[in-house]
Structure formats: C-alpha cells, structure tokens
C-alpha cells in the first residue's frame, strides 16, 4: 500500500498537527525517541486532546503542545538536577 502524503493539518483554530516523522526531522531526534516522548505525553491528562488518529497509519500530534511538553520536560529535568 502507498503511504499518505499528508504530513501536516490545521484545525479550525489554526493549530498545526504534524506526523511524528515531521517531529523527528524538525527536532533532529530519532523516531524511537519521538515515540517514547509521545507515549509519555499521552499519559498526561492535559495532552489527551493533542493527538489525532486518522487511520491505522496516520497519527498526528499538535505541534504547539509537543513543544510545550518538551519545555516542561526540560524544566523538570533542570529542577531535579539542581535539587
């Protein structure tokens, strides 16, 4: 089967949703790291609506929420490193 060409989508509010592959390319991290981060992100209730499941091969993530999640992870890491 062919792959979907859709890599991004915007919702009615203008929020940008991207495929995990786009995140890996944009942030220069491996796909494995992206999936590990997304798995952790899904466990946090406020990020439950940050994911769109458009099919068995097409999963999208709200880019702004992913960036916010990364910032929170960094903040937590620095807080632990200091204390």
C-alpha positions as MATLAB code, in Angstrom:
seq = 'XXXXXXXXXXXXXXXXXXXXXXXXXXXXXXXXXXXXXXXXXXXXXXXXXXXXXXXXXXXXXXXXXXXXXXXXXXXXXXXXXXX';
ca = [
       0.000    0.000    0.000;
       1.106    3.560   -0.632;
       1.993    5.968    2.101;
      -0.075    9.034    2.842;
       1.390   12.298    1.628;
      -0.313   14.225    4.423;
       2.289   15.419    6.901;
       0.512   18.394    8.419;
      -3.053   19.503    9.104;
      -4.530   22.593   10.706;
      -7.730   22.592   12.718;
     -10.412   25.285   12.851;
      -8.411   27.252   15.429;
      -5.342   27.257   13.192;
      -3.396   24.782   15.363;
      -0.868   22.786   13.358;
      -0.899   18.987   13.612;
       2.060   17.020   12.252;
       3.122   13.417   11.808;
       5.708   12.008   14.218;
       8.147   11.751   11.283;
       7.915   15.522   10.847;
       8.744   15.983   14.539;
      11.781   13.691   14.222;
      13.032   15.636   11.196;
      12.322   19.074   12.680;
      13.941   18.402   16.046;
      16.734   16.140   14.702;
      15.803   13.267   17.003;
      15.240    9.607   16.208;
      11.795    8.175   15.535;
      12.253    5.938   18.574;
      12.814    8.992   20.775;
       9.762   10.683   19.260;
       7.571    7.657   20.007;
       8.939    7.439   23.569;
       8.188   11.134   24.146;
       4.718   10.840   22.618;
       3.961    7.832   24.812;
       4.933    9.844   27.898;
       2.964   12.846   26.653;
      -0.193   10.738   26.193;
      -0.042    9.788   29.881;
      -0.596   13.417   30.936;
      -4.322   14.260   31.003;
      -3.962   17.810   29.668;
      -2.400   16.429   26.458;
      -5.102   13.844   25.723;
      -6.618   16.068   23.018;
      -3.243   16.772   21.402;
      -3.462   13.675   19.214;
      -5.472   12.907   16.087;
      -5.833    9.297   14.989;
      -6.891    9.490   11.339;
      -6.205    5.865   10.454;
      -4.048    2.898   11.300;
      -1.019    4.553    9.669;
      -1.853    8.204   10.133;
      -1.325    9.679   13.580;
      -0.965   13.426   14.047;
       0.281   15.459   17.008;
      -0.448   19.079   17.848;
       2.944   20.710   17.341;
       2.484   23.539   19.855;
       1.531   21.047   22.588;
       4.531   18.863   21.780;
       6.823   21.889   22.092;
       5.186   22.815   25.401;
       5.631   19.238   26.615;
       9.348   19.345   25.747;
       9.767   22.609   27.642;
       8.056   21.107   30.690;
      10.291   18.038   30.498;
      13.378   20.228   30.355;
      12.140   22.301   33.289;
      11.535   19.143   35.350;
      14.978   17.818   34.434;
      16.702   21.073   35.459;
      14.696   21.178   38.683;
      15.849   17.643   39.563;
      19.454   18.459   38.601;
      19.531   21.455   40.955;
      17.857   19.767   43.880;
];
